[in-house]
Coordinates of C-alpha atoms in Angstrom, one line a residue:
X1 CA 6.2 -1.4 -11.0
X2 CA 8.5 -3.3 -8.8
X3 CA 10.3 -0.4 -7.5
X4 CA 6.9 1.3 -6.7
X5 CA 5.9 -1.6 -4.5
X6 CA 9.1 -1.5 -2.2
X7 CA 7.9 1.5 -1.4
X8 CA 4.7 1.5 -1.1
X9 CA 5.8 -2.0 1.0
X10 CA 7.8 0.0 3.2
X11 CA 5.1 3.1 4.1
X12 CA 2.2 -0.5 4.8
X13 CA 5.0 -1.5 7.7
X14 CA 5.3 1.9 8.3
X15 CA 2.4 3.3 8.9
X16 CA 0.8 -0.2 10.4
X17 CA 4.0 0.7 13.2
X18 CA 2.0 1.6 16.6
X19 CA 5.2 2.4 18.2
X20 CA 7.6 -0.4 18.3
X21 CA 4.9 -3.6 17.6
X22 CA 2.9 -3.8 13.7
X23 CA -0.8 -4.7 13.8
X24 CA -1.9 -6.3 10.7
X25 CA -3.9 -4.1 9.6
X26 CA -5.8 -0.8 10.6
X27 CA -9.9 -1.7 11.7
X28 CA -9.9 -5.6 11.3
X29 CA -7.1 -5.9 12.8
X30 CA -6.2 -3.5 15.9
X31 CA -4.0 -5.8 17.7
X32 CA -0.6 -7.3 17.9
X33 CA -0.7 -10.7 16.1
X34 CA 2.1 -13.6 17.3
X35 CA 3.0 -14.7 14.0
X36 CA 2.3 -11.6 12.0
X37 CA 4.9 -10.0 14.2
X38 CA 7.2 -12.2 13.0
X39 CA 6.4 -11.9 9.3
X40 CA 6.6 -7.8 9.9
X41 CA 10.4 -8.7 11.2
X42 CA 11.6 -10.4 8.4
X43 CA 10.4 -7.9 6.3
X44 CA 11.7 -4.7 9.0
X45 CA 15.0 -6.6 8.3
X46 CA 15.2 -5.6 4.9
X47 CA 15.9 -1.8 5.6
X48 CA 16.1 -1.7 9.4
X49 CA 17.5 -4.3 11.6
X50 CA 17.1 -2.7 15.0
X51 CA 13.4 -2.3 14.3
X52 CA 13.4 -5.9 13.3
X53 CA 14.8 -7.4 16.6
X54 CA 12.5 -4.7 18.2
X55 CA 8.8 -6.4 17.2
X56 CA 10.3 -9.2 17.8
X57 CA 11.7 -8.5 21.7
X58 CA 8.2 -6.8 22.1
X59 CA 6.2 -9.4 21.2
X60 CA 7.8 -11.7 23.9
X61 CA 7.0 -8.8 26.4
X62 CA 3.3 -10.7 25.9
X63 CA 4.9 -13.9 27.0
X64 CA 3.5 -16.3 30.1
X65 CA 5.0 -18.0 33.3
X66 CA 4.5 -21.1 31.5
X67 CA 6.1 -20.2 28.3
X68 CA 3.6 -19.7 26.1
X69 CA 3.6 -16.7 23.7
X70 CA -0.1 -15.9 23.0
X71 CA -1.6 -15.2 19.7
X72 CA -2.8 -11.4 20.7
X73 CA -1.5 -8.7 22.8
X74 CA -4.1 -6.5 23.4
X75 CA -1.8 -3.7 24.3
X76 CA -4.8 -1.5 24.3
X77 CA -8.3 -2.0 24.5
X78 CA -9.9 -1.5 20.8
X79 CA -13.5 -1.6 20.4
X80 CA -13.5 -2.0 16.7
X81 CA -12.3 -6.0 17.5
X82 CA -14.4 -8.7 18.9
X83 CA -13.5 -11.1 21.3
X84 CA -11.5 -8.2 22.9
X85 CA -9.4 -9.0 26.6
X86 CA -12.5 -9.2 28.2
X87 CA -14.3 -11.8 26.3
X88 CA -10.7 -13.8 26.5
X89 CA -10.0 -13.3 30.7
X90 CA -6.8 -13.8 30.9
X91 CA -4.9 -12.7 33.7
X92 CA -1.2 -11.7 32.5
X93 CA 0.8 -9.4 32.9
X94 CA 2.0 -6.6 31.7
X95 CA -1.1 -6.4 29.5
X96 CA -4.2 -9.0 28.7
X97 CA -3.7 -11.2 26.1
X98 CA -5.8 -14.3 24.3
X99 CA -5.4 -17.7 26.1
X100 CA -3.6 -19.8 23.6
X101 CA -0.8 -19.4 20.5
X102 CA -0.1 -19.5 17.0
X103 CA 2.5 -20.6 14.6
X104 CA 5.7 -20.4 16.7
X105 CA 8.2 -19.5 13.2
X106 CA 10.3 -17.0 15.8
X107 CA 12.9 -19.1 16.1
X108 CA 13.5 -18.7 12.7
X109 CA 13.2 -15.4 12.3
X110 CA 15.7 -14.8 15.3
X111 CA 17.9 -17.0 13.6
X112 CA 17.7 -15.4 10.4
X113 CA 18.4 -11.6 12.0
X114 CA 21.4 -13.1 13.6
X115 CA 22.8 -14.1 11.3
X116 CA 22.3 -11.0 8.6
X117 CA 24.6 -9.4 11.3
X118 CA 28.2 -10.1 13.2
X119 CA 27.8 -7.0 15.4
X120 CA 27.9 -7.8 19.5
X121 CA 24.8 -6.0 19.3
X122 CA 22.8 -8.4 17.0
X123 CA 24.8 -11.7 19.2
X124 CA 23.8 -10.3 22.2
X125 CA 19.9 -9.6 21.1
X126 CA 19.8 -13.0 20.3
X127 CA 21.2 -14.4 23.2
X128 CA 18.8 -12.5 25.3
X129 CA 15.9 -14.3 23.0
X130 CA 17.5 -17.7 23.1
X131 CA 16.3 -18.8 26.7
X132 CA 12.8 -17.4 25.7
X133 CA 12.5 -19.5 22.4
X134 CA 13.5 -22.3 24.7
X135 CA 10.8 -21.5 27.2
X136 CA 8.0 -21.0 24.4
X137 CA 9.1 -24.6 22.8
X138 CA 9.6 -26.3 26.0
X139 CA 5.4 -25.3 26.1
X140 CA 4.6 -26.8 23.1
X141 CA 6.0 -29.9 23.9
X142 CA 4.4 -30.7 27.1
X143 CA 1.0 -29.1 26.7
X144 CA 0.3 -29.2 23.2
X145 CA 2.3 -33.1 22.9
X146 CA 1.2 -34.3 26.1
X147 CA 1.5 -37.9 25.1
X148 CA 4.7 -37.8 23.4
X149 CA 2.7 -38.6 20.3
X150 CA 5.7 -36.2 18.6
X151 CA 3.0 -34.0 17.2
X152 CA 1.5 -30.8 18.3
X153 CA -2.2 -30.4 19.4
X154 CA -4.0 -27.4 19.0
X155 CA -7.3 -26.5 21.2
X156 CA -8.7 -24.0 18.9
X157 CA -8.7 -23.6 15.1
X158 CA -7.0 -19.5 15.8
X159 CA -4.3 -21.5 17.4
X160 CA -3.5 -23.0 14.0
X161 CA -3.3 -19.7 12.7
X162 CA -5.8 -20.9 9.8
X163 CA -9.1 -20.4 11.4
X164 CA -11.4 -22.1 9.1
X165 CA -9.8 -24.7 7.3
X166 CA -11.9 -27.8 5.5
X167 CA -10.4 -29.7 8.1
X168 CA -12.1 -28.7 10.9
X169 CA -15.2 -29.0 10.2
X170 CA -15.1 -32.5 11.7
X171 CA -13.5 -31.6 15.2
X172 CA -16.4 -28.1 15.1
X173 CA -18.8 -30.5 14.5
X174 CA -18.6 -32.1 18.2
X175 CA -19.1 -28.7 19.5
X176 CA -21.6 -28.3 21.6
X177 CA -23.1 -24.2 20.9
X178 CA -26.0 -24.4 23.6
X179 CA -24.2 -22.4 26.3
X180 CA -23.1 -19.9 23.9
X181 CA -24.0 -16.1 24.8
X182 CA -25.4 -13.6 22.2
X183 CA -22.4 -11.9 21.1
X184 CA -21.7 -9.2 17.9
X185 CA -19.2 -9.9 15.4
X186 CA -17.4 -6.8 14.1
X187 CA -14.7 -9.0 11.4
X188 CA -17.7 -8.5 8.6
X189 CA -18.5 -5.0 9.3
X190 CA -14.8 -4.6 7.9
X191 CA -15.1 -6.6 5.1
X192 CA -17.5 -8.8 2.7
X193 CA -18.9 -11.8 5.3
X194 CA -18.3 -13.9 1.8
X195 CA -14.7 -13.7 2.9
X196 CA -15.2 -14.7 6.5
X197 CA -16.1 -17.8 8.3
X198 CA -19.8 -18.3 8.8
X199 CA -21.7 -17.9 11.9
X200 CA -22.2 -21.5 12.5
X201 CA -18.4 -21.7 12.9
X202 CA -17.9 -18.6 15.1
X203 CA -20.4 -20.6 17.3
X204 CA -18.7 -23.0 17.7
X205 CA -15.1 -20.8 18.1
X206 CA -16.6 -19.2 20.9
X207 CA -18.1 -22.3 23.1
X208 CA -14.2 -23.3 23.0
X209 CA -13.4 -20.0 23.8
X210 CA -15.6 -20.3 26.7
X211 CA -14.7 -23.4 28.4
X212 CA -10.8 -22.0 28.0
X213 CA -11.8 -19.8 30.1
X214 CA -13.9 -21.5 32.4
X215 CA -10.4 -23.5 33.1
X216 CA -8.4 -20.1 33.7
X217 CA -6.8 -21.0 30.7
X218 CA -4.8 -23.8 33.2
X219 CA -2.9 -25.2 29.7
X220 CA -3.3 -28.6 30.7
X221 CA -6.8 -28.2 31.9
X222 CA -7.8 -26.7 29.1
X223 CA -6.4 -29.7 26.5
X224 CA -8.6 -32.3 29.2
X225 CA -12.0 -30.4 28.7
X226 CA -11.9 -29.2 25.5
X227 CA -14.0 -30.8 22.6
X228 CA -11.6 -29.8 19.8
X229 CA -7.8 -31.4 20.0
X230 CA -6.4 -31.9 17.0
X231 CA -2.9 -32.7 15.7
X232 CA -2.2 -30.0 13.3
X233 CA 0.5 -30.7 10.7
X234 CA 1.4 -27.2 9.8
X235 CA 2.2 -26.0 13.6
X236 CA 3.9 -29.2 13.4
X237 CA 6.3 -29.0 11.2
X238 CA 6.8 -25.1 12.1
X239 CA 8.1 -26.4 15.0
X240 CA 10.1 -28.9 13.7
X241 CA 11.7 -26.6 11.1
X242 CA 11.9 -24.2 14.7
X243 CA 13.6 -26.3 16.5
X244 CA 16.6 -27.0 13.8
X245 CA 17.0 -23.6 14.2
X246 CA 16.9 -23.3 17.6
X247 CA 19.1 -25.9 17.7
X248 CA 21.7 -23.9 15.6
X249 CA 21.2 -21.4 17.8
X250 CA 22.5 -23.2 20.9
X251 CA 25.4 -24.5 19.0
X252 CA 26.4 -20.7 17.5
X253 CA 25.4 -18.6 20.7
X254 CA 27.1 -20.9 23.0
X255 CA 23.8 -22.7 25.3
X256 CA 25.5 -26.2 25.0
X257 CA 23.5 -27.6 27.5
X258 CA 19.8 -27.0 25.9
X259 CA 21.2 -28.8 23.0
X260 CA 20.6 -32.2 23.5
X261 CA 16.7 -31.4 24.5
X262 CA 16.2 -30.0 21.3
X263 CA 17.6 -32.9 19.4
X264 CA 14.9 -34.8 21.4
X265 CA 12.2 -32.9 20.4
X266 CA 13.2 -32.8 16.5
X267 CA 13.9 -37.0 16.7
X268 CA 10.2 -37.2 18.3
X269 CA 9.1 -35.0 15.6
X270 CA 10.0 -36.6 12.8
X271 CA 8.6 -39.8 13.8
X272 CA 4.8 -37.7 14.8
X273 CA 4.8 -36.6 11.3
X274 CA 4.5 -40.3 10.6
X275 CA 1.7 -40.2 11.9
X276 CA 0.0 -37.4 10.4
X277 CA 0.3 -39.1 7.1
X278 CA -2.4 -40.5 4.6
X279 CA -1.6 -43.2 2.5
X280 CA -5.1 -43.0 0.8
X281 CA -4.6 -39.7 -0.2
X282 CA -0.9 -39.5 0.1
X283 CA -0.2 -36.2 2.3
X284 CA 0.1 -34.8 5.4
X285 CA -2.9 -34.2 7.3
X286 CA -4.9 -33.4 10.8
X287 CA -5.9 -35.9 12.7
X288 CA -8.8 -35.5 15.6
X289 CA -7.2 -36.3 19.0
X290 CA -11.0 -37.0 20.1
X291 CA -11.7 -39.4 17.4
X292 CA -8.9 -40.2 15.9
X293 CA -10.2 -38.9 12.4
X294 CA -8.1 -38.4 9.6
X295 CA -8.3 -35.2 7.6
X296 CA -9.1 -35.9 4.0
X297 CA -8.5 -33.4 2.1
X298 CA -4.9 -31.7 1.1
X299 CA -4.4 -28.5 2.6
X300 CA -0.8 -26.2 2.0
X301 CA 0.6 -27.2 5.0
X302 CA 1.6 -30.3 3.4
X303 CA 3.6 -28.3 0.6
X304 CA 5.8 -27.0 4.0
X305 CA 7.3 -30.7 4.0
X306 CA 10.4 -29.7 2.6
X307 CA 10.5 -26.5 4.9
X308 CA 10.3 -29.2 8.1
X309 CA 13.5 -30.6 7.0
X310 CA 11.5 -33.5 5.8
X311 CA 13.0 -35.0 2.3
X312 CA 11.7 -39.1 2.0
X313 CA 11.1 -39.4 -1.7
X314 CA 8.3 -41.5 -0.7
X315 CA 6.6 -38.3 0.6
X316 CA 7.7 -35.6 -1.2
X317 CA 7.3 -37.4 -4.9
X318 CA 3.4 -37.8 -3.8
X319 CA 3.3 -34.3 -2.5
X320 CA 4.8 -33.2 -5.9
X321 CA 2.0 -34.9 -7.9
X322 CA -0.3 -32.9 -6.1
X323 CA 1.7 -29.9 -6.5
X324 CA 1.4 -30.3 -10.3
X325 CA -2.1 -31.5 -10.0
X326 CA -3.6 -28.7 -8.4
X327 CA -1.3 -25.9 -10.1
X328 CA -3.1 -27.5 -13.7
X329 CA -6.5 -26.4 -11.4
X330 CA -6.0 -23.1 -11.0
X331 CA -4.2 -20.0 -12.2
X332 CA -2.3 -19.0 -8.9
X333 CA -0.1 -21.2 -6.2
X334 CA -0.5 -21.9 -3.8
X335 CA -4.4 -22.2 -2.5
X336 CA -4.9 -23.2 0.9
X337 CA -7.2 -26.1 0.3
X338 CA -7.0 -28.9 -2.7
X339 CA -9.3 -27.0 -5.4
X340 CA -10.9 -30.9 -5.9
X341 CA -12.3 -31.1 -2.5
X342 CA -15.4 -30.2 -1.9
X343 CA -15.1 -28.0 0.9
X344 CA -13.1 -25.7 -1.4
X345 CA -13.9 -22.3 -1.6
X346 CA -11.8 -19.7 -3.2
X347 CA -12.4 -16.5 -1.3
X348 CA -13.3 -17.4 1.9
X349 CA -10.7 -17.3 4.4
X350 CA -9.1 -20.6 4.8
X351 CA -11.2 -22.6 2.7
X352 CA -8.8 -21.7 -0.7
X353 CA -7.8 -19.1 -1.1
X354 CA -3.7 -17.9 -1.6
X355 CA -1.0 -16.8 1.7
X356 CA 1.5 -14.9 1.0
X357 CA 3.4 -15.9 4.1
X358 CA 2.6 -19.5 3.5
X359 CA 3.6 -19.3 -0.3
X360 CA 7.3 -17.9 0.9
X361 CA 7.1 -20.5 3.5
X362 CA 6.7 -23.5 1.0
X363 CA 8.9 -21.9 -1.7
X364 CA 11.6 -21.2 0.9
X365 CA 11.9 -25.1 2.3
X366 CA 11.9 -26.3 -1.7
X367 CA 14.3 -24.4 -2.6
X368 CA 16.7 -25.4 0.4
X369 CA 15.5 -28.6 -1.3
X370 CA 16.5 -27.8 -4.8
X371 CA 12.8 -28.0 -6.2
X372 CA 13.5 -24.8 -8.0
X373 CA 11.6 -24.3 -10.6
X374 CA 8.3 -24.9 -8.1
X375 CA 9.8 -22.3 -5.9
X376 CA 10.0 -19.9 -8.5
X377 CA 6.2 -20.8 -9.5
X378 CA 5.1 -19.9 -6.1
X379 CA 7.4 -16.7 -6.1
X380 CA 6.8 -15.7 -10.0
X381 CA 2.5 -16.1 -8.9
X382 CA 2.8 -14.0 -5.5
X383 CA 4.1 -11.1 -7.4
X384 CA 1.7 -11.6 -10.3
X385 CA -0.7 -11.3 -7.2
X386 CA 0.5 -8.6 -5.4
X387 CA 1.4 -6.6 -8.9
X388 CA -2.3 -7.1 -10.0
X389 CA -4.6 -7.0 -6.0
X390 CA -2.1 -5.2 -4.2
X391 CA -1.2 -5.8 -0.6
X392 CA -3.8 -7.7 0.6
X393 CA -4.6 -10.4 3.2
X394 CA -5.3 -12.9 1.3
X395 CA -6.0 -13.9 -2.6
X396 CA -8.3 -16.2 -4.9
X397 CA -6.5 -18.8 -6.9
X398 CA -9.1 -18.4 -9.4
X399 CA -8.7 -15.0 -10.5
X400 CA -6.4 -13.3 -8.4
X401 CA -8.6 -10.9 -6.9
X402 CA -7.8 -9.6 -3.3
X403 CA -9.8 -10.8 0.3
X404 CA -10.0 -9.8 3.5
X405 CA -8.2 -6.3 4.7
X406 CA -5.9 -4.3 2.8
X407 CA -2.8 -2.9 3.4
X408 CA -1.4 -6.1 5.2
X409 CA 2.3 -5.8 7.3
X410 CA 2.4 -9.7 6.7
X411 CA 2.4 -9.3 2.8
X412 CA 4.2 -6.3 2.4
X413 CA 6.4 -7.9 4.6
X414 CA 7.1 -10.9 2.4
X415 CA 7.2 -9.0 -0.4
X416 CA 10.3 -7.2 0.2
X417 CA 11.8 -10.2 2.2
X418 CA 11.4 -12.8 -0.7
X419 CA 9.1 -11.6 -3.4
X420 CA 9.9 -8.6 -4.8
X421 CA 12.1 -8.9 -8.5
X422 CA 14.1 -6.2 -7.0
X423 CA 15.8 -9.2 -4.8
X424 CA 17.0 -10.8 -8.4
X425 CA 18.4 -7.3 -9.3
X426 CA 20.4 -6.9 -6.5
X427 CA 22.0 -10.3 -6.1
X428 CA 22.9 -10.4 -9.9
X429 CA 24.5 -6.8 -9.1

């Protein structure tokens, strides 16, 4: 079975291929997604370098003056995908993109193809992506950290790159949905809405939306009027994990002198994640830059500790508990909300149910770790997943059943990067 799901791995990434960027899927997805693209790299890498460094060079063709690297390129206009470039308003160039980002894990990923590779051509790909990187970070930490706080604010749940997590229900719930116009979702025409977020939260998603781009989507305007700031753990310590990368980068490509700006912003990161921490319930969580709320519950990005870089057996022994807590709870790793909260819910969206890409995320920083045996949990249940749903977006804890669209570049993707038993084949060949 394995061997028929590298291939049928390979023809997703292939036929999701619109000429030299991967949308995430055909219908729900028409688009070029920021950190999908990277996913789709890591897993183009696996049988053809060139095109990996190619979705990855292309997606920075989306990039702004300011540095930021949006969360869609609407390369085209699709009508099958709502809000499209004309609900967003942004002006870039060379095509119309949304008006904030997502996830920045390109760093890593560019670090990653360079060093599967000694050729000139693979240095000098990198090199040409280093001051890029730089640019896109550089953003992050003085509009989404404008008060040094050391963590990084997002200023709309797509930002986070989980849309409707427990967590912001708090934040959503200071949005004000009066000025909102009528508009027509077209995300549950393409699937079951049980699987989606509900209308009351795509209110609210687009009143932010709107007063984004009421500002022109000016990046520091937009974090002053915006009702929903909040410190986001998992961008967080993406960035943090990022920037070590980048930061080996600099050292192996030769940029000496961005080096010591990137130790700052790791130092002032690891002391923000202090702050994102919850001694009542002993994890990482968001907090509400508005209110100063702490998120309650324990969501998966606090299982990406060990991925930050971040190793205090004060925090990750807690973190384990819950590990082993919640794995007793149900019969796949790793949901993206604590199954004992009662915002938990196992096929829609956020709310539970299983990532691939977060799975080889969190298995990939414990094993650096040495937590192996949890690793291989993660691993051993995403192919237990994908052998029994196929490649799809996402996955119930519960029974394993699939969600959301099918045929997903980000799974397939992570499948043959990390998942696949044909991995533990070849490297005991």
């Amino acid at each position: 079975m394995g061997a028929d799901l590298d291939a049928l791995a390979h023809s997703i990434l292939k036929e999701n291929d619109l000429g030299g960027y991967t949308i995430p899927t055909k219908g729900l997805y028409p688009y070029q997604w920021n950190w999908d693209s990277v996913f789709v790299a890591i897993g183009f890498a696996t049988f053809d370098l060139d095109r990996a460094w190619q979705e990855i060079e292309n997606l920075f063709e989306g990039q702004w003056d300011d540095g930021m690297l949006p969360h869609i390129l609407f390369r085209k206009n699709d009508p099958s995908y709502f809000p499209g470039p004309g609900v967003w308003g942004t002006k870039s160039d060379p095509f119309p993109t949304s008006g904030h980002s997502q996830p920045p894990v390109a760093a890593t990923a560019v670090r990653d193809l360079f060093e599967q590779s000694s050729a000139p051509e693979n240095v000098s790909r990198a090199k040409t992506l280093f001051p890029k990187l730089m640019a896109w970070h550089r953003w992050w930490a003085t509009y989404r950290d404008p008060k040094g706080h050391g963590t990084v604010a997002i200023v709309h749940p797509w930002e986070s790159g989980r849309d409707n997590l427990p967590d912001w229900d708090e934040p959503l719930s200071n949005v004000d949905t009066t000025g909102v116009p009528e508009y027509t979702r077209k995300d549950t025409a393409h699937v079951d809405p049980e699987m989606r977020p509900l209308k009351q939260d795509y209110d609210r998603y687009m009143a932010i939306l709107t007063i984004g781009k009421a500002c022109g989507w000016d990046a520091t305007e937009v974090v002053e009027k915006t009702p929903f700031l909040v410190a986001d753990p998992a961008i967080t310590m993406i960035l943090l994990r990022a920037n070590r990368d980048l930061l080996v980068l600099a050292e192996k490509l030769g940029f000496q002198k961005d080096k010591a700006e990137i130790e700052g912003w790791i130092a002032k990161q690891e002391r923000g994640m202090e702050t994102l921490w919850n001694p009542e319930i002993q994890a990482y969580v968001t907090r509400n830059l508005r209110t100063d709320v702490l998120g309650a519950g324990v969501s998966s990005a606090s299982f990406l500790a060990s991925y930050a870089g971040l190793s205090d057996p004060k925090v990750i022994e807690p973190l384990n508990a819950h590990f082993d807590r919640i794995a007793g709870k149900v019969e796949f790793m790793l949901p993206s909300y604590d199954p004992d909260h009662a915002g938990f819910e196992h096929k829609r969206y956020w709310r539970g149910p299983i990532w691939a890409v977060v799975n080889y995320l969190a298995a990939r920083g414990m094993t650096e770790a040495g937590d192996v045996a949890r690793a291989e949990k993660i691993r051993q249940d995403t192919v237990s997943l994908v052998e029994r749903s196929g490649f799809a977006e996402y996955f119930s804890p519960e029974d394993g059943s699939g969600a959301g669209g099918n045929s997903f570049s980000w799974t397939a993707a992570v499948w043959l990067a990390w998942a696949t038993p044909s991995l533990a084949v070849n490297k005991a060949a």
